[in-house]
mmCIF file with all atom_site columns, C-alpha atoms in Angstrom:
data_model
loop_
_atom_site.group_PDB
_atom_site.id
_atom_site.type_symbol
_atom_site.label_atom_id
_atom_site.label_alt_id
_atom_site.label_comp_id
_atom_site.label_asym_id
_atom_site.label_entity_id
_atom_site.label_seq_id
_atom_site.pdbx_PDB_ins_code
_atom_site.Cartn_x
_atom_site.Cartn_y
_atom_site.Cartn_z
_atom_site.occupancy
_atom_site.B_iso_or_equiv
_atom_site.pdbx_formal_charge
_atom_site.auth_seq_id
_atom_site.auth_comp_id
_atom_site.auth_asym_id
_atom_site.auth_atom_id
_atom_site.pdbx_PDB_model_num
ATOM 1   C CA . UNK A 1 1   ? 67.189 -60.892 6.229  1.00 44.00 ? 142 UNK A CA 1
ATOM 2   C CA . UNK A 1 2   ? 63.936 -59.244 7.405  1.00 55.00 ? 143 UNK A CA 1
ATOM 3   C CA . UNK A 1 3   ? 63.901 -57.003 10.561 1.00 82.00 ? 144 UNK A CA 1
ATOM 4   C CA . UNK A 1 4   ? 61.800 -57.891 13.906 1.00 91.00 ? 145 UNK A CA 1
ATOM 5   C CA . UNK A 1 5   ? 58.677 -55.763 13.980 1.00 95.00 ? 146 UNK A CA 1
ATOM 6   C CA . UNK A 1 6   ? 59.226 -53.080 16.236 1.00 96.00 ? 147 UNK A CA 1
ATOM 7   C CA . UNK A 1 7   ? 56.169 -54.057 17.456 1.00 97.00 ? 148 UNK A CA 1
ATOM 8   C CA . UNK A 1 8   ? 57.654 -57.288 18.876 1.00 97.00 ? 149 UNK A CA 1
ATOM 9   C CA . UNK A 1 9   ? 60.331 -55.786 20.458 1.00 97.00 ? 150 UNK A CA 1
ATOM 10  C CA . UNK A 1 10  ? 58.727 -53.477 22.474 1.00 98.00 ? 151 UNK A CA 1
ATOM 11  C CA . UNK A 1 11  ? 55.974 -55.853 23.500 1.00 98.00 ? 152 UNK A CA 1
ATOM 12  C CA . UNK A 1 12  ? 59.175 -58.324 24.250 1.00 98.00 ? 153 UNK A CA 1
ATOM 13  C CA . UNK A 1 13  ? 61.083 -55.560 26.183 1.00 98.00 ? 154 UNK A CA 1
ATOM 14  C CA . UNK A 1 14  ? 58.230 -55.047 28.379 1.00 98.00 ? 155 UNK A CA 1
ATOM 15  C CA . UNK A 1 15  ? 57.766 -58.919 28.641 1.00 98.00 ? 156 UNK A CA 1
ATOM 16  C CA . UNK A 1 16  ? 61.319 -59.708 29.023 1.00 98.00 ? 157 UNK A CA 1
ATOM 17  C CA . UNK A 1 17  ? 62.052 -57.061 31.369 1.00 98.00 ? 158 UNK A CA 1
ATOM 18  C CA . UNK A 1 18  ? 59.671 -58.134 33.820 1.00 98.00 ? 159 UNK A CA 1
ATOM 19  C CA . UNK A 1 19  ? 60.220 -61.868 33.514 1.00 98.00 ? 160 UNK A CA 1
ATOM 20  C CA . UNK A 1 20  ? 63.901 -60.993 33.947 1.00 98.00 ? 161 UNK A CA 1
ATOM 21  C CA . UNK A 1 21  ? 63.692 -58.604 36.898 1.00 98.00 ? 162 UNK A CA 1
ATOM 22  C CA . UNK A 1 22  ? 61.269 -61.139 38.852 1.00 97.00 ? 163 UNK A CA 1
ATOM 23  C CA . UNK A 1 23  ? 63.116 -64.419 37.977 1.00 98.00 ? 164 UNK A CA 1
ATOM 24  C CA . UNK A 1 24  ? 66.609 -63.184 38.617 1.00 97.00 ? 165 UNK A CA 1
ATOM 25  C CA . UNK A 1 25  ? 65.197 -60.987 41.874 1.00 97.00 ? 166 UNK A CA 1
ATOM 26  C CA . UNK A 1 26  ? 67.327 -58.202 40.268 1.00 98.00 ? 167 UNK A CA 1
ATOM 27  C CA . UNK A 1 27  ? 65.291 -54.935 39.109 1.00 96.00 ? 168 UNK A CA 1
ATOM 28  C CA . UNK A 1 28  ? 68.359 -53.369 37.430 1.00 98.00 ? 169 UNK A CA 1
ATOM 29  C CA . UNK A 1 29  ? 68.681 -56.236 34.947 1.00 98.00 ? 170 UNK A CA 1
ATOM 30  C CA . UNK A 1 30  ? 64.792 -56.357 34.388 1.00 98.00 ? 171 UNK A CA 1
ATOM 31  C CA . UNK A 1 31  ? 65.492 -52.281 33.847 1.00 98.00 ? 172 UNK A CA 1
ATOM 32  C CA . UNK A 1 32  ? 68.520 -53.098 31.537 1.00 98.00 ? 173 UNK A CA 1
ATOM 33  C CA . UNK A 1 33  ? 66.079 -55.746 29.138 1.00 98.00 ? 174 UNK A CA 1
ATOM 34  C CA . UNK A 1 34  ? 63.493 -52.927 29.272 1.00 98.00 ? 175 UNK A CA 1
ATOM 35  C CA . UNK A 1 35  ? 65.840 -50.110 28.082 1.00 98.00 ? 176 UNK A CA 1
ATOM 36  C CA . UNK A 1 36  ? 67.873 -52.251 25.457 1.00 98.00 ? 177 UNK A CA 1
ATOM 37  C CA . UNK A 1 37  ? 64.608 -53.304 23.878 1.00 98.00 ? 178 UNK A CA 1
ATOM 38  C CA . UNK A 1 38  ? 63.204 -49.409 24.097 1.00 98.00 ? 179 UNK A CA 1
ATOM 39  C CA . UNK A 1 39  ? 66.022 -48.447 22.191 1.00 97.00 ? 180 UNK A CA 1
ATOM 40  C CA . UNK A 1 40  ? 66.004 -50.712 19.279 1.00 97.00 ? 181 UNK A CA 1
ATOM 41  C CA . UNK A 1 41  ? 62.282 -49.740 18.836 1.00 97.00 ? 182 UNK A CA 1
ATOM 42  C CA . UNK A 1 42  ? 62.526 -46.272 19.409 1.00 97.00 ? 183 UNK A CA 1
ATOM 43  C CA . UNK A 1 43  ? 65.486 -46.568 16.121 1.00 96.00 ? 184 UNK A CA 1
ATOM 44  C CA . UNK A 1 44  ? 62.894 -48.646 14.192 1.00 96.00 ? 185 UNK A CA 1
ATOM 45  C CA . UNK A 1 45  ? 60.388 -46.325 14.807 1.00 96.00 ? 186 UNK A CA 1
ATOM 46  C CA . UNK A 1 46  ? 62.297 -43.127 13.618 1.00 96.00 ? 187 UNK A CA 1
ATOM 47  C CA . UNK A 1 47  ? 63.238 -45.144 10.343 1.00 94.00 ? 188 UNK A CA 1
ATOM 48  C CA . UNK A 1 48  ? 59.770 -46.646 10.098 1.00 93.00 ? 189 UNK A CA 1
ATOM 49  C CA . UNK A 1 49  ? 57.479 -43.443 10.978 1.00 95.00 ? 190 UNK A CA 1
ATOM 50  C CA . UNK A 1 50  ? 59.561 -40.336 11.587 1.00 95.00 ? 191 UNK A CA 1
ATOM 51  C CA . UNK A 1 51  ? 60.832 -38.481 14.465 1.00 96.00 ? 192 UNK A CA 1
ATOM 52  C CA . UNK A 1 52  ? 57.880 -37.516 16.189 1.00 97.00 ? 193 UNK A CA 1
ATOM 53  C CA . UNK A 1 53  ? 55.885 -40.697 15.703 1.00 96.00 ? 194 UNK A CA 1
ATOM 54  C CA . UNK A 1 54  ? 58.970 -42.224 17.369 1.00 97.00 ? 195 UNK A CA 1
ATOM 55  C CA . UNK A 1 55  ? 58.882 -39.540 20.215 1.00 97.00 ? 196 UNK A CA 1
ATOM 56  C CA . UNK A 1 56  ? 55.116 -40.698 20.502 1.00 98.00 ? 197 UNK A CA 1
ATOM 57  C CA . UNK A 1 57  ? 55.840 -43.924 21.111 1.00 98.00 ? 198 UNK A CA 1
ATOM 58  C CA . UNK A 1 58  ? 58.445 -44.297 23.266 1.00 98.00 ? 199 UNK A CA 1
ATOM 59  C CA . UNK A 1 59  ? 56.380 -41.964 25.507 1.00 98.00 ? 200 UNK A CA 1
ATOM 60  C CA . UNK A 1 60  ? 53.725 -44.534 25.070 1.00 98.00 ? 201 UNK A CA 1
ATOM 61  C CA . UNK A 1 61  ? 56.164 -47.472 25.851 1.00 98.00 ? 202 UNK A CA 1
ATOM 62  C CA . UNK A 1 62  ? 57.590 -45.614 29.077 1.00 98.00 ? 203 UNK A CA 1
ATOM 63  C CA . UNK A 1 63  ? 54.206 -44.988 30.073 1.00 98.00 ? 204 UNK A CA 1
ATOM 64  C CA . UNK A 1 64  ? 53.059 -48.737 29.553 1.00 98.00 ? 205 UNK A CA 1
ATOM 65  C CA . UNK A 1 65  ? 56.067 -49.743 31.994 1.00 97.00 ? 206 UNK A CA 1
ATOM 66  C CA . UNK A 1 66  ? 54.606 -46.972 34.612 1.00 97.00 ? 207 UNK A CA 1
ATOM 67  C CA . UNK A 1 67  ? 51.480 -47.661 33.985 1.00 97.00 ? 208 UNK A CA 1
ATOM 68  C CA . UNK A 1 68  ? 51.507 -51.967 34.699 1.00 97.00 ? 209 UNK A CA 1
ATOM 69  C CA . UNK A 1 69  ? 52.356 -51.121 38.548 1.00 95.00 ? 210 UNK A CA 1
ATOM 70  C CA . UNK A 1 70  ? 49.210 -49.629 39.659 1.00 97.00 ? 211 UNK A CA 1
ATOM 71  C CA . UNK A 1 71  ? 47.429 -51.901 36.930 1.00 97.00 ? 212 UNK A CA 1
ATOM 72  C CA . UNK A 1 72  ? 49.182 -54.829 38.462 1.00 97.00 ? 213 UNK A CA 1
ATOM 73  C CA . UNK A 1 73  ? 47.767 -54.141 42.088 1.00 97.00 ? 214 UNK A CA 1
ATOM 74  C CA . UNK A 1 74  ? 44.150 -54.462 40.340 1.00 97.00 ? 215 UNK A CA 1
ATOM 75  C CA . UNK A 1 75  ? 44.689 -57.439 38.000 1.00 98.00 ? 216 UNK A CA 1
ATOM 76  C CA . UNK A 1 76  ? 48.277 -59.308 39.051 1.00 97.00 ? 217 UNK A CA 1
ATOM 77  C CA . UNK A 1 77  ? 51.040 -58.610 37.707 1.00 97.00 ? 218 UNK A CA 1
ATOM 78  C CA . UNK A 1 78  ? 51.573 -60.488 34.660 1.00 97.00 ? 219 UNK A CA 1
ATOM 79  C CA . UNK A 1 79  ? 48.296 -59.796 33.045 1.00 98.00 ? 220 UNK A CA 1
ATOM 80  C CA . UNK A 1 80  ? 49.289 -56.157 33.668 1.00 98.00 ? 221 UNK A CA 1
ATOM 81  C CA . UNK A 1 81  ? 51.976 -56.376 31.848 1.00 98.00 ? 222 UNK A CA 1
ATOM 82  C CA . UNK A 1 82  ? 50.837 -59.041 28.892 1.00 98.00 ? 223 UNK A CA 1
ATOM 83  C CA . UNK A 1 83  ? 48.143 -55.989 28.466 1.00 98.00 ? 224 UNK A CA 1
ATOM 84  C CA . UNK A 1 84  ? 50.173 -53.280 28.071 1.00 98.00 ? 225 UNK A CA 1
ATOM 85  C CA . UNK A 1 85  ? 52.751 -54.904 26.248 1.00 98.00 ? 226 UNK A CA 1
ATOM 86  C CA . UNK A 1 86  ? 49.720 -55.955 24.012 1.00 98.00 ? 227 UNK A CA 1
ATOM 87  C CA . UNK A 1 87  ? 48.969 -51.961 23.982 1.00 98.00 ? 228 UNK A CA 1
ATOM 88  C CA . UNK A 1 88  ? 52.321 -50.933 22.716 1.00 98.00 ? 229 UNK A CA 1
ATOM 89  C CA . UNK A 1 89  ? 52.394 -53.453 20.766 1.00 97.00 ? 230 UNK A CA 1
ATOM 90  C CA . UNK A 1 90  ? 49.064 -52.418 18.690 1.00 97.00 ? 231 UNK A CA 1
ATOM 91  C CA . UNK A 1 91  ? 50.009 -48.581 18.726 1.00 97.00 ? 232 UNK A CA 1
ATOM 92  C CA . UNK A 1 92  ? 53.496 -49.766 17.111 1.00 97.00 ? 233 UNK A CA 1
ATOM 93  C CA . UNK A 1 93  ? 51.793 -51.807 14.583 1.00 97.00 ? 234 UNK A CA 1
ATOM 94  C CA . UNK A 1 94  ? 49.100 -49.117 13.559 1.00 97.00 ? 235 UNK A CA 1
ATOM 95  C CA . UNK A 1 95  ? 51.989 -46.350 13.725 1.00 96.00 ? 236 UNK A CA 1
ATOM 96  C CA . UNK A 1 96  ? 55.287 -47.810 12.361 1.00 94.00 ? 237 UNK A CA 1
ATOM 97  C CA . UNK A 1 97  ? 54.963 -51.727 11.258 1.00 91.00 ? 238 UNK A CA 1
ATOM 98  C CA . UNK A 1 98  ? 52.084 -51.475 9.245  1.00 88.00 ? 239 UNK A CA 1
ATOM 99  C CA . UNK A 1 99  ? 53.338 -49.948 6.296  1.00 78.00 ? 240 UNK A CA 1
ATOM 100 C CA . UNK A 1 100 ? 56.542 -51.421 7.063  1.00 67.00 ? 241 UNK A CA 1
#
């Protein structure tokens, strides 16, 4: 059975985490989704690209989450979330998924 690409897991975690937090009005629940997807993506990054790359992509994932907040004030919440999710997905694909 083929694995879901880490890029999709990471992007899905950012989008899904925000969606869950927004629709349930429970930020902690959205955080659980965000964290679970981040852990799953980090495991795949480590398997496919090694520890240093996994560390760098994990930092990018957390930075994307943090950066989406000020970006949302300029472009709106959903565009900010989709933008940072796309950036993380692209980085993940380039570093870990492209050769998998």
